[in-house]
PDB file of C-alpha atoms and ligand atoms in Angstrom:
ATOM      1  CA  UNK U 594       0.000   0.000   0.000  1.00  0.00           C
ATOM      2  CA  UNK U 595       2.646   2.434   1.119  1.00  0.00           C
ATOM      3  CA  UNK U 596       4.813   2.142  -1.965  1.00  0.00           C
ATOM      4  CA  UNK U 597       1.879   2.443  -4.314  1.00  0.00           C
ATOM      5  CA  UNK U 598       0.767   5.782  -2.963  1.00  0.00           C
ATOM      6  CA  UNK U 599       1.381   8.812  -5.083  1.00  0.00           C
ATOM      7  CA  UNK U 600       1.488  12.254  -3.530  1.00  0.00           C
ATOM      8  CA  UNK U 601       0.604  15.357  -5.491  1.00  0.00           C
ATOM      9  CA  UNK U 602       1.808  18.724  -4.273  1.00  0.00           C
ATOM     10  CA  UNK U 603       0.486  22.144  -5.051  1.00  0.00           C
ATOM     11  CA  UNK U 604       3.361  24.629  -5.313  1.00  0.00           C
ATOM     12  CA  UNK U 605       2.291  28.245  -4.673  1.00  0.00           C
ATOM     13  CA  UNK U 606       1.833  28.798  -0.927  1.00  0.00           C
ATOM     14  CA  UNK U 607       2.347  25.092  -0.302  1.00  0.00           C
ATOM     15  CA  UNK U 608       6.030  24.788  -1.237  1.00  0.00           C
ATOM     16  CA  UNK U 609       6.943  28.449  -1.587  1.00  0.00           C
ATOM     17  CA  UNK U 610       5.589  31.916  -0.824  1.00  0.00           C
ATOM     18  CA  UNK U 611       3.341  33.381  -3.503  1.00  0.00           C
ATOM     19  CA  UNK U 612       0.227  35.186  -2.341  1.00  0.00           C
ATOM     20  CA  UNK U 613       2.247  37.540  -0.137  1.00  0.00           C
ATOM     21  CA  UNK U 614       3.780  39.057  -3.293  1.00  0.00           C
ATOM     22  CA  UNK U 615       0.338  39.621  -4.812  1.00  0.00           C
ATOM     23  CA  UNK U 616      -0.808  41.295  -1.615  1.00  0.00           C
ATOM     24  CA  UNK U 617       2.257  43.502  -1.544  1.00  0.00           C
ATOM     25  CA  UNK U 618       1.661  44.510  -5.186  1.00  0.00           C
ATOM     26  CA  UNK U 619      -1.974  45.227  -4.419  1.00  0.00           C
ATOM     27  CA  UNK U 620      -0.952  47.523  -1.552  1.00  0.00           C
ATOM     28  CA  UNK U 621       1.412  49.387  -3.872  1.00  0.00           C
ATOM     29  CA  UNK U 622      -1.417  49.780  -6.376  1.00  0.00           C
ATOM     30  CA  UNK U 623      -3.742  51.114  -3.673  1.00  0.00           C
ATOM     31  CA  UNK U 624      -1.159  53.690  -2.597  1.00  0.00           C
ATOM     32  CA  UNK U 625      -0.925  54.879  -6.194  1.00  0.00           C
ATOM     33  CA  UNK U 626      -4.741  55.116  -6.515  1.00  0.00           C
ATOM     34  CA  UNK U 627      -6.090  56.700  -3.321  1.00  0.00           C
ATOM     35  CA  UNK U 628      -9.192  57.876  -5.224  1.00  0.00           C
ATOM     36  CA  UNK U 629     -10.491  54.314  -5.803  1.00  0.00           C
ATOM     37  CA  UNK U 630     -13.047  53.358  -3.161  1.00  0.00           C
ATOM     38  CA  UNK U 631     -12.987  49.772  -1.847  1.00  0.00           C
ATOM     39  CA  UNK U 632      -9.947  49.021  -4.006  1.00  0.00           C
ATOM     40  CA  UNK U 633      -9.619  45.370  -2.884  1.00  0.00           C
ATOM     41  CA  UNK U 634     -13.159  44.637  -4.045  1.00  0.00           C
ATOM     42  CA  UNK U 635     -12.606  46.497  -7.314  1.00  0.00           C
ATOM     43  CA  UNK U 636      -9.448  44.532  -8.073  1.00  0.00           C
ATOM     44  CA  UNK U 637     -10.974  41.176  -7.135  1.00  0.00           C
ATOM     45  CA  UNK U 638     -14.018  41.855  -9.304  1.00  0.00           C
ATOM     46  CA  UNK U 639     -11.898  42.742 -12.346  1.00  0.00           C
ATOM     47  CA  UNK U 640      -9.628  39.731 -11.757  1.00  0.00           C
ATOM     48  CA  UNK U 641     -12.651  37.424 -11.621  1.00  0.00           C
ATOM     49  CA  UNK U 642     -14.040  38.882 -14.845  1.00  0.00           C
ATOM     50  CA  UNK U 643     -10.668  38.339 -16.498  1.00  0.00           C
ATOM     51  CA  UNK U 644      -9.873  34.766 -15.461  1.00  0.00           C
ATOM     52  CA  UNK U 645     -11.648  33.467 -18.538  1.00  0.00           C
ATOM     53  CA  UNK U 646      -9.350  35.600 -20.717  1.00  0.00           C
ATOM     54  CA  UNK U 647      -6.027  35.419 -18.910  1.00  0.00           C
ATOM     55  CA  UNK U 648      -6.212  32.436 -16.559  1.00  0.00           C
ATOM     56  CA  UNK U 649      -4.250  32.583 -13.293  1.00  0.00           C
ATOM     57  CA  UNK U 650      -0.917  34.229 -12.664  1.00  0.00           C
ATOM     58  CA  UNK U 651       1.047  37.441 -12.506  1.00  0.00           C
ATOM     59  CA  UNK U 652       0.489  38.571 -16.101  1.00  0.00           C
ATOM     60  CA  UNK U 653      -3.282  38.389 -15.772  1.00  0.00           C
ATOM     61  CA  UNK U 654      -3.105  40.106 -12.388  1.00  0.00           C
ATOM     62  CA  UNK U 655      -1.086  43.006 -13.798  1.00  0.00           C
ATOM     63  CA  UNK U 656      -3.436  43.383 -16.758  1.00  0.00           C
ATOM     64  CA  UNK U 657      -6.296  43.572 -14.254  1.00  0.00           C
ATOM     65  CA  UNK U 658      -4.476  46.259 -12.244  1.00  0.00           C
ATOM     66  CA  UNK U 659      -3.879  48.230 -15.440  1.00  0.00           C
ATOM     67  CA  UNK U 660      -7.549  47.866 -16.306  1.00  0.00           C
ATOM     68  CA  UNK U 661      -8.566  49.099 -12.833  1.00  0.00           C
ATOM     69  CA  UNK U 662      -6.207  52.066 -13.135  1.00  0.00           C
ATOM     70  CA  UNK U 663      -7.687  53.065 -16.501  1.00  0.00           C
ATOM     71  CA  UNK U 664     -11.295  52.294 -15.577  1.00  0.00           C
ATOM     72  CA  UNK U 665     -11.147  54.565 -12.522  1.00  0.00           C
ATOM     73  CA  UNK U 666      -9.173  57.366 -14.186  1.00  0.00           C
ATOM     74  CA  UNK U 667     -12.142  59.414 -15.363  1.00  0.00           C
ATOM     75  CA  UNK U 668     -10.859  59.025 -18.918  1.00  0.00           C
ATOM     76  CA  UNK U 669      -7.524  60.555 -17.958  1.00  0.00           C
ATOM     77  CA  UNK U 670      -5.161  57.627 -17.413  1.00  0.00           C
ATOM     78  CA  UNK U 671      -2.166  58.474 -15.267  1.00  0.00           C
ATOM     79  CA  UNK U 672       0.741  57.242 -17.341  1.00  0.00           C
ATOM     80  CA  UNK U 673       3.112  57.395 -14.402  1.00  0.00           C
ATOM     81  CA  UNK U 674       0.850  54.961 -12.578  1.00  0.00           C
ATOM     82  CA  UNK U 675       0.632  52.746 -15.663  1.00  0.00           C
ATOM     83  CA  UNK U 676       4.403  52.713 -15.824  1.00  0.00           C
ATOM     84  CA  UNK U 677       4.664  51.878 -12.123  1.00  0.00           C
ATOM     85  CA  UNK U 678       2.175  48.997 -12.423  1.00  0.00           C
ATOM     86  CA  UNK U 679       4.220  47.504 -15.268  1.00  0.00           C
ATOM     87  CA  UNK U 680       7.313  47.778 -13.065  1.00  0.00           C
ATOM     88  CA  UNK U 681       5.482  46.123 -10.138  1.00  0.00           C
ATOM     89  CA  UNK U 682       4.634  43.197 -12.438  1.00  0.00           C
ATOM     90  CA  UNK U 683       8.196  42.794 -13.690  1.00  0.00           C
ATOM     91  CA  UNK U 684       9.477  42.848 -10.110  1.00  0.00           C
ATOM     92  CA  UNK U 685       7.007  40.092  -9.232  1.00  0.00           C
ATOM     93  CA  UNK U 686       8.164  38.008 -12.176  1.00  0.00           C
ATOM     94  CA  UNK U 687      11.791  38.410 -11.113  1.00  0.00           C
ATOM     95  CA  UNK U 688      11.086  37.625  -7.455  1.00  0.00           C
ATOM     96  CA  UNK U 689      13.391  35.068  -5.872  1.00  0.00           C
ATOM     97  CA  UNK U 690      11.848  31.843  -4.587  1.00  0.00           C
ATOM     98  CA  UNK U 691      11.241  31.698  -0.856  1.00  0.00           C
ATOM     99  CA  UNK U 692      10.648  28.121   0.189  1.00  0.00           C
ATOM    100  CA  UNK U 693       8.288  27.626   3.100  1.00  0.00           C
ATOM    101  CA  UNK U 694       9.766  26.125   6.298  1.00  0.00           C
ATOM    102  CA  UNK U 695      10.716  22.435   6.259  1.00  0.00           C
ATOM    103  CA  UNK U 696       9.657  21.966   2.647  1.00  0.00           C
ATOM    104  CA  UNK U 697      12.953  20.723   1.277  1.00  0.00           C
ATOM    105  CA  UNK U 698      13.627  18.296   4.091  1.00  0.00           C
ATOM    106  CA  UNK U 699      10.063  16.909   3.933  1.00  0.00           C
ATOM    107  CA  UNK U 700      10.223  16.406   0.167  1.00  0.00           C
ATOM    108  CA  UNK U 701      13.623  14.764   0.397  1.00  0.00           C
ATOM    109  CA  UNK U 702      12.303  12.295   2.941  1.00  0.00           C
ATOM    110  CA  UNK U 703       9.012  11.585   1.154  1.00  0.00           C
ATOM    111  CA  UNK U 704      10.642  11.179  -2.254  1.00  0.00           C
ATOM    112  CA  UNK U 705      12.520   8.179  -0.894  1.00  0.00           C
ATOM    113  CA  UNK U 706       9.244   6.385  -0.182  1.00  0.00           C
ATOM    114  CA  UNK U 707       6.644   7.785  -2.561  1.00  0.00           C
ATOM    115  CA  UNK U 708       6.361   9.092  -6.093  1.00  0.00           C
ATOM    116  CA  UNK U 709       5.785  12.838  -5.907  1.00  0.00           C
ATOM    117  CA  UNK U 710       4.031  14.906  -8.567  1.00  0.00           C
ATOM    118  CA  UNK U 711       3.921  18.687  -8.566  1.00  0.00           C
ATOM    119  CA  UNK U 712       0.611  20.056  -9.836  1.00  0.00           C
ATOM    120  CA  UNK U 713       0.418  23.811 -10.161  1.00  0.00           C
ATOM    121  CA  UNK U 714      -1.652  26.321 -12.073  1.00  0.00           C
ATOM    122  CA  UNK U 715      -0.629  29.679 -13.476  1.00  0.00           C
ATOM    123  CA  UNK U 716       1.388  31.189 -16.305  1.00  0.00           C
ATOM    124  CA  UNK U 717       3.381  28.438 -17.986  1.00  0.00           C
ATOM    125  CA  UNK U 718       6.593  30.457 -18.257  1.00  0.00           C
ATOM    126  CA  UNK U 719       6.411  31.831 -14.721  1.00  0.00           C
ATOM    127  CA  UNK U 720       5.602  28.475 -13.151  1.00  0.00           C
ATOM    128  CA  UNK U 721       8.495  26.873 -15.082  1.00  0.00           C
ATOM    129  CA  UNK U 722      10.810  29.622 -13.831  1.00  0.00           C
ATOM    130  CA  UNK U 723       9.754  29.076 -10.222  1.00  0.00           C
ATOM    131  CA  UNK U 724      10.030  25.280 -10.443  1.00  0.00           C
ATOM    132  CA  UNK U 725      13.500  25.571 -11.921  1.00  0.00           C
ATOM    133  CA  UNK U 726      14.710  28.168  -9.410  1.00  0.00           C
ATOM    134  CA  UNK U 727      13.223  26.334  -6.428  1.00  0.00           C
ATOM    135  CA  UNK U 728      15.789  23.543  -6.648  1.00  0.00           C
ATOM    136  CA  UNK U 729      12.989  21.092  -5.778  1.00  0.00           C
ATOM    137  CA  UNK U 730      12.630  19.443  -9.171  1.00  0.00           C
ATOM    138  CA  UNK U 731      14.881  16.543  -8.185  1.00  0.00           C
ATOM    139  CA  UNK U 732      12.315  15.306  -5.670  1.00  0.00           C
ATOM    140  CA  UNK U 733       9.478  15.009  -8.192  1.00  0.00           C
ATOM    141  CA  UNK U 734       8.849  12.259 -10.707  1.00  0.00           C
ATOM    142  CA  UNK U 735       6.807  14.680 -12.804  1.00  0.00           C
ATOM    143  CA  UNK U 736       5.401  18.196 -12.856  1.00  0.00           C
ATOM    144  CA  UNK U 737       2.108  19.361 -14.305  1.00  0.00           C
ATOM    145  CA  UNK U 738       1.348  23.004 -15.058  1.00  0.00           C
ATOM    146  CA  UNK U 739      -2.377  23.341 -15.662  1.00  0.00           C
ATOM    147  CA  UNK U 740      -4.737  26.225 -16.305  1.00  0.00           C
ATOM    148  CA  UNK U 741      -7.402  25.030 -13.846  1.00  0.00           C
ATOM    149  CA  UNK U 742      -7.407  22.497 -11.019  1.00  0.00           C
ATOM    150  CA  UNK U 743     -10.792  20.847 -11.118  1.00  0.00           C
ATOM    151  CA  UNK U 744     -11.986  17.256 -11.012  1.00  0.00           C
ATOM    152  CA  UNK U 745     -11.478  16.782 -14.749  1.00  0.00           C
ATOM    153  CA  UNK U 746      -7.888  18.012 -14.542  1.00  0.00           C
ATOM    154  CA  UNK U 747      -7.045  15.597 -11.740  1.00  0.00           C
ATOM    155  CA  UNK U 748      -8.733  12.675 -13.516  1.00  0.00           C
ATOM    156  CA  UNK U 749      -6.670  13.373 -16.628  1.00  0.00           C
ATOM    157  CA  UNK U 750      -3.420  13.568 -14.661  1.00  0.00           C
ATOM    158  CA  UNK U 751      -4.189  10.324 -12.811  1.00  0.00           C
ATOM    159  CA  UNK U 752      -5.124   8.543 -16.008  1.00  0.00           C
ATOM    160  CA  UNK U 753      -1.984   9.727 -17.773  1.00  0.00           C
ATOM    161  CA  UNK U 754       0.155   8.446 -14.899  1.00  0.00           C
ATOM    162  CA  UNK U 755      -1.837   5.252 -14.502  1.00  0.00           C
ATOM    163  CA  UNK U 756      -2.795   6.049 -10.900  1.00  0.00           C
ATOM    164  CA  UNK U 757      -5.987   4.943  -9.205  1.00  0.00           C
ATOM    165  CA  UNK U 758      -7.689   7.818  -7.306  1.00  0.00           C
ATOM    166  CA  UNK U 759      -7.720   5.778  -4.094  1.00  0.00           C
ATOM    167  CA  UNK U 760      -3.902   5.692  -4.131  1.00  0.00           C
ATOM    168  CA  UNK U 761      -3.645   9.429  -4.647  1.00  0.00           C
ATOM    169  CA  UNK U 762      -3.088  12.088  -2.016  1.00  0.00           C
ATOM    170  CA  UNK U 763      -3.042  15.764  -2.928  1.00  0.00           C
ATOM    171  CA  UNK U 764      -1.408  18.289  -0.639  1.00  0.00           C
ATOM    172  CA  UNK U 765      -2.165  21.994  -0.897  1.00  0.00           C
ATOM    173  CA  UNK U 766      -3.251  25.245   0.686  1.00  0.00           C
ATOM    174  CA  UNK U 767      -6.435  25.679  -1.338  1.00  0.00           C
ATOM    175  CA  UNK U 768      -9.561  23.746  -0.424  1.00  0.00           C
ATOM    176  CA  UNK U 769     -11.106  24.782  -3.717  1.00  0.00           C
ATOM    177  CA  UNK U 770      -8.249  23.763  -6.016  1.00  0.00           C
ATOM    178  CA  UNK U 771      -6.179  21.169  -4.179  1.00  0.00           C
ATOM    179  CA  UNK U 772      -8.407  19.391  -1.703  1.00  0.00           C
ATOM    180  CA  UNK U 773     -12.095  19.196  -2.620  1.00  0.00           C
ATOM    181  CA  UNK U 774     -11.787  18.179  -6.304  1.00  0.00           C
ATOM    182  CA  UNK U 775      -9.401  15.354  -5.332  1.00  0.00           C
ATOM    183  CA  UNK U 776     -11.706  14.224  -2.542  1.00  0.00           C
ATOM    184  CA  UNK U 777     -14.617  14.308  -5.000  1.00  0.00           C
ATOM    185  CA  UNK U 778     -12.941  11.881  -7.405  1.00  0.00           C
ATOM    186  CA  UNK U 779     -12.091   9.383  -4.661  1.00  0.00           C
ATOM    187  CA  UNK U 780      -8.648  10.525  -3.564  1.00  0.00           C
ATOM    188  CA  UNK U 781      -7.550  12.112  -0.311  1.00  0.00           C
ATOM    189  CA  UNK U 782      -7.017  15.835   0.076  1.00  0.00           C
ATOM    190  CA  UNK U 783      -4.471  17.079   2.579  1.00  0.00           C
ATOM    191  CA  UNK U 784      -5.159  20.676   3.452  1.00  0.00           C
ATOM    192  CA  UNK U 785      -2.271  22.739   4.812  1.00  0.00           C
ATOM    193  CA  UNK U 786      -3.565  26.287   5.241  1.00  0.00           C
ATOM    194  CA  UNK U 787      -1.302  29.238   4.530  1.00  0.00           C
ATOM    195  CA  UNK U 788      -1.856  32.509   6.336  1.00  0.00           C
ATOM    196  CA  UNK U 789      -2.527  34.248   3.020  1.00  0.00           C
ATOM    197  CA  UNK U 790      -5.044  32.761   0.646  1.00  0.00           C
ATOM    198  CA  UNK U 791      -6.399  34.586  -2.372  1.00  0.00           C
ATOM    199  CA  UNK U 792     -10.085  35.440  -1.903  1.00  0.00           C
ATOM    200  CA  UNK U 793     -10.946  33.714  -5.161  1.00  0.00           C
ATOM    201  CA  UNK U 794      -9.731  30.418  -3.663  1.00  0.00           C
ATOM    202  CA  UNK U 795     -11.855  30.679  -0.535  1.00  0.00           C
ATOM    203  CA  UNK U 796     -14.662  28.184  -0.105  1.00  0.00           C
ATOM    204  CA  UNK U 797     -17.711  29.630   1.605  1.00  0.00           C
ATOM    205  CA  UNK U 798     -19.951  26.622   2.117  1.00  0.00           C
ATOM    206  CA  UNK U 799     -19.219  23.939   4.666  1.00  0.00           C
ATOM    207  CA  UNK U 800     -17.980  20.672   3.250  1.00  0.00           C
ATOM    208  CA  UNK U 801     -18.058  17.012   4.014  1.00  0.00           C
ATOM    209  CA  UNK U 802     -14.862  16.199   5.860  1.00  0.00           C
ATOM    210  CA  UNK U 803     -14.547  12.668   4.587  1.00  0.00           C
ATOM    211  CA  UNK U 804     -11.112  12.024   3.066  1.00  0.00           C
ATOM    212  CA  UNK U 805     -10.013  15.556   3.896  1.00  0.00           C
ATOM    213  CA  UNK U 806      -7.160  15.923   6.354  1.00  0.00           C
ATOM    214  CA  UNK U 807      -5.970  19.218   7.769  1.00  0.00           C
ATOM    215  CA  UNK U 808      -2.360  19.534   8.876  1.00  0.00           C
ATOM    216  CA  UNK U 809      -0.650  22.573  10.358  1.00  0.00           C
ATOM    217  CA  UNK U 810       2.684  22.214   8.602  1.00  0.00           C
ATOM    218  CA  UNK U 811       4.165  20.266   5.723  1.00  0.00           C
ATOM    219  CA  UNK U 812       6.489  18.382   8.079  1.00  0.00           C
ATOM    220  CA  UNK U 813       3.425  16.958   9.869  1.00  0.00           C
ATOM    221  CA  UNK U 814       2.821  14.980   6.677  1.00  0.00           C
ATOM    222  CA  UNK U 815       5.608  12.516   7.504  1.00  0.00           C
ATOM    223  CA  UNK U 816       4.016  11.724  10.844  1.00  0.00           C
ATOM    224  CA  UNK U 817       0.516  11.496   9.407  1.00  0.00           C
ATOM    225  CA  UNK U 818       1.648   9.103   6.650  1.00  0.00           C
ATOM    226  CA  UNK U 819       3.414   6.902   9.168  1.00  0.00           C
ATOM    227  CA  UNK U 820       0.178   6.625  11.169  1.00  0.00           C
ATOM    228  CA  UNK U 821      -1.716   5.447   8.064  1.00  0.00           C
ATOM    229  CA  UNK U 822       0.264   2.248   7.677  1.00  0.00           C
TER     230      UNK U 822
HETATM  231 MG1   MG V1135      -1.496  27.081  -3.645  1.00  0.00          MG
END
């Protein structure tokens, strides 16, 4: 049983910091646009409208900030602000990777006993950059960069890798993207909350806790897995 189990890992805010950089960029935007009322709501609304065009990631986020800047400019876009938003985006894309505590040591240990798959969504180029710079690639048997993490996506990944859902665990900080869809197809979702979670990823309704496990830290995974044997 143990050797057959496959563990999927989300990357952003599960293996490394991510949302904190979006929040920092959003604060910079708000400072540049003091005239926009309820700026967080405005930005979130525009981002949600734009997901179907841009998907997830920094590029789409920056386009949404640019759109907010123009939309609330009273037809007089502030080109200095536009320029600053572009710079904020480039800084985000050049950001160094900050691994979360105990990630490397946990992956090193688990990779000796399980096959690990990284499953992340976002801009292809940016996710590839982060994976490469993280130095974590050596612990994974494969990586999947997808545009959405829903039940269909997970079924396709499992089928491609010849994995039965019951042998699959998915670890991540998003109930919506990492935990519930995997639970719904018969796998187990391991939820490790991060202090920052994007509002779009929040799940409002209560959910059935079957085959959902909540752990405080990634290193608790080793202990939890040991107890399953
Ligand atoms: Mg995540």
